[in-house]
Coordinates of N, CA and C in Angstrom, one line a residue:
M1 N 12.5 17.7 5.4 CA 11.2 17.1 5.5 C 11.2 16.1 6.6
A2 N 10.2 16.1 7.5 CA 10.2 15.2 8.6 C 9.6 13.9 8.2
S3 N 10.1 12.8 8.8 CA 9.6 11.5 8.4 C 8.3 11.3 9.2
S4 N 7.6 10.2 8.7 CA 6.3 10.0 9.4 C 6.5 9.5 10.8
R5 N 7.6 9.0 11.2 CA 7.9 8.7 12.6 C 8.0 9.9 13.5
D6 N 8.3 11.1 12.9 CA 8.4 12.3 13.7 C 7.1 12.9 14.0
R7 N 6.0 12.5 13.3 CA 4.7 13.1 13.4 C 4.0 12.5 14.7
R8 N 3.5 13.4 15.5 CA 2.8 12.9 16.7 C 1.4 12.5 16.4
I9 N 0.9 11.5 17.0 CA -0.5 11.1 16.9 C -1.1 11.5 18.2
D10 N -2.1 12.4 18.1 CA -2.6 13.1 19.2 C -3.8 12.4 19.9
T11 N -4.5 11.6 19.1 CA -5.7 11.0 19.7 C -5.8 9.5 19.3
E12 N -6.6 8.8 20.1 CA -6.8 7.4 19.7 C -7.6 7.3 18.4
D13 N -8.5 8.2 18.1 CA -9.2 8.2 16.9 C -8.3 8.4 15.7
E14 N -7.3 9.2 15.8 CA -6.3 9.4 14.8 C -5.5 8.2 14.5
L15 N -5.1 7.5 15.6 CA -4.4 6.3 15.5 C -5.2 5.2 14.8
R16 N -6.5 5.1 15.2 CA -7.4 4.1 14.6 C -7.6 4.4 13.1
A17 N -7.7 5.7 12.8 CA -7.9 6.0 11.3 C -6.7 5.7 10.5
L18 N -5.5 5.9 11.1 CA -4.2 5.5 10.4 C -4.2 4.0 10.2
G19 N -4.5 3.3 11.3 CA -4.5 1.8 11.2 C -5.5 1.3 10.2
D20 N -6.7 1.9 10.1 CA -7.7 1.5 9.1 C -7.2 1.8 7.7
M21 N -6.5 2.9 7.5 CA -5.9 3.2 6.2 C -4.9 2.2 5.8
L22 N -4.1 1.7 6.8 CA -3.0 0.7 6.5 C -3.7 -0.6 6.1
I23 N -4.8 -1.0 6.8 CA -5.5 -2.2 6.5 C -6.0 -2.1 5.0
D24 N -6.6 -1.0 4.7 CA -7.2 -0.8 3.3 C -6.1 -0.8 2.3
L25 N -5.0 -0.1 2.6 CA -3.9 -0.1 1.6 C -3.3 -1.5 1.4
N26 N -3.2 -2.3 2.5 CA -2.7 -3.7 2.4 C -3.6 -4.5 1.5
E27 N -4.9 -4.3 1.7 CA -5.9 -5.1 0.9 C -5.8 -4.7 -0.6
A28 N -5.7 -3.4 -0.8 CA -5.6 -2.9 -2.2 C -4.3 -3.4 -2.9
E29 N -3.2 -3.4 -2.1 CA -2.0 -4.0 -2.7 C -2.2 -5.5 -3.0
R30 N -2.8 -6.2 -2.1 CA -3.0 -7.6 -2.3 C -3.8 -7.9 -3.5
L31 N -4.9 -7.2 -3.6 CA -5.8 -7.3 -4.8 C -5.2 -6.9 -6.1
L32 N -4.5 -5.8 -6.1 CA -3.8 -5.4 -7.3 C -2.7 -6.4 -7.7
T33 N -2.0 -7.0 -6.8 CA -1.0 -7.9 -7.1 C -1.6 -9.2 -7.7
A34 N -2.8 -9.6 -7.2 CA -3.5 -10.8 -7.7 C -3.9 -10.5 -9.2
V35 N -4.4 -9.3 -9.4 CA -4.9 -8.9 -10.8 C -3.6 -8.9 -11.7
H36 N -2.5 -8.4 -11.2 CA -1.3 -8.3 -12.0 C -0.9 -9.7 -12.4
R37 N -0.8 -10.6 -11.5 CA -0.4 -12.0 -11.8 C -1.4 -12.6 -12.8
R38 N -2.7 -12.4 -12.7 CA -3.6 -12.9 -13.6 C -3.4 -12.3 -15.0
A39 N -3.2 -11.0 -15.0 CA -3.0 -10.4 -16.3 C -1.7 -11.0 -17.0
I40 N -0.7 -11.2 -16.3 CA 0.5 -11.9 -16.8 C 0.2 -13.3 -17.4
A41 N -0.6 -14.0 -16.6 CA -0.9 -15.4 -16.9 C -1.7 -15.5 -18.2
V42 N -2.6 -14.5 -18.5 CA -3.4 -14.5 -19.7 C -2.9 -13.6 -20.8
G43 N -1.8 -12.9 -20.5 CA -1.2 -12.1 -21.6 C -1.9 -10.8 -21.9
E44 N -2.6 -10.2 -20.9 CA -3.3 -9.0 -21.1 C -2.3 -7.8 -20.9
D45 N -1.6 -7.5 -22.0 CA -0.6 -6.5 -22.0 C -1.1 -5.1 -21.7
E46 N -2.3 -4.8 -22.2 CA -2.9 -3.4 -22.0 C -3.2 -3.3 -20.5
V47 N -3.7 -4.3 -19.8 CA -4.0 -4.2 -18.4 C -2.7 -4.1 -17.7
L48 N -1.7 -4.8 -18.1 CA -0.4 -4.7 -17.4 C 0.2 -3.3 -17.5
R49 N 0.1 -2.7 -18.6 CA 0.6 -1.3 -18.8 C -0.1 -0.4 -17.8
H50 N -1.4 -0.6 -17.6 CA -2.1 0.3 -16.6 C -1.7 0.0 -15.2
L51 N -1.5 -1.3 -14.9 CA -1.1 -1.7 -13.5 C 0.3 -1.3 -13.2
D52 N 1.1 -1.2 -14.2 CA 2.5 -0.9 -14.0 C 2.7 0.7 -14.1
S53 N 1.6 1.4 -14.1 CA 1.7 2.8 -14.2 C 2.1 3.4 -12.8
E54 N 2.4 4.7 -12.8 CA 2.8 5.4 -11.6 C 1.9 5.2 -10.4
L55 N 0.6 5.1 -10.7 CA -0.4 5.0 -9.6 C -0.2 3.6 -8.9
F56 N 0.0 2.6 -9.6 CA 0.3 1.3 -9.1 C 1.4 1.3 -8.1
W57 N 2.5 2.0 -8.4 CA 3.6 2.0 -7.5 C 3.4 3.0 -6.4
K58 N 2.6 4.1 -6.6 CA 2.3 5.0 -5.5 C 1.5 4.4 -4.4
L59 N 0.6 3.4 -4.8 CA -0.1 2.7 -3.8 C 0.8 2.0 -2.8
G60 N 1.8 1.3 -3.4 CA 2.8 0.6 -2.5 C 3.6 1.6 -1.7
A61 N 3.9 2.7 -2.2 CA 4.7 3.8 -1.5 C 3.8 4.3 -0.3
A62 N 2.5 4.5 -0.6 CA 1.7 5.0 0.5 C 1.6 4.0 1.6
G63 N 1.5 2.7 1.3 CA 1.5 1.7 2.3 C 2.8 1.6 3.1
D64 N 3.9 1.8 2.3 CA 5.2 1.8 3.0 C 5.3 2.9 4.0
L65 N 4.8 4.1 3.6 CA 4.8 5.2 4.6 C 4.1 4.9 5.9
L66 N 2.9 4.3 5.7 CA 2.2 4.0 7.0 C 2.8 2.9 7.7
R67 N 3.4 1.9 7.0 CA 4.1 0.8 7.7 C 5.3 1.4 8.5
E68 N 6.0 2.4 7.9 CA 7.1 3.0 8.5 C 6.6 3.8 9.8
H69 N 5.5 4.4 9.7 CA 4.9 5.1 10.8 C 4.6 4.2 12.0
F70 N 4.1 3.0 11.7 CA 3.8 2.0 12.7 C 5.0 1.0 13.0
D71 N 6.2 1.3 12.3 CA 7.4 0.5 12.4 C 7.1 -1.0 12.1
M72 N 6.4 -1.2 11.0 CA 6.0 -2.6 10.6 C 6.7 -3.0 9.3
E73 N 6.8 -4.3 9.1 CA 7.2 -4.8 7.8 C 5.9 -5.0 7.0
R74 N 6.1 -5.3 5.7 CA 4.9 -5.7 4.9 C 4.3 -7.0 5.5
V75 N 3.0 -7.0 5.7 CA 2.3 -8.0 6.4 C 2.3 -9.3 5.6
H76 N 1.9 -9.2 4.3 CA 1.8 -10.4 3.4 C 2.9 -10.6 2.5
G77 N 3.9 -9.7 2.5 CA 5.1 -9.9 1.7 C 4.9 -9.7 0.2
G78 N 3.7 -9.3 -0.2 CA 3.4 -9.1 -1.6 C 4.0 -7.9 -2.2
Q79 N 5.1 -8.0 -2.9 CA 5.8 -6.9 -3.5 C 5.1 -6.6 -4.8
M80 N 4.8 -5.4 -5.1 CA 4.2 -5.1 -6.4 C 5.3 -4.7 -7.4

């Protein structure tokens, strides 16, 4: 399986779209991390169970794939 770094970006539009996706994923990670912290603070165990689901972690993985593609570290350092 080829890594995302091996994939060629053929056009500026494609590069821009990938950059926009990374911005959106970073924002989603930031917001979900904030909700997660608030759920911990108020003891919302049911909300925490949903946030700790596979989807929550897949969001982080998707962002990591794009960051790898752009050879970037996490921008805000927010680990989920």
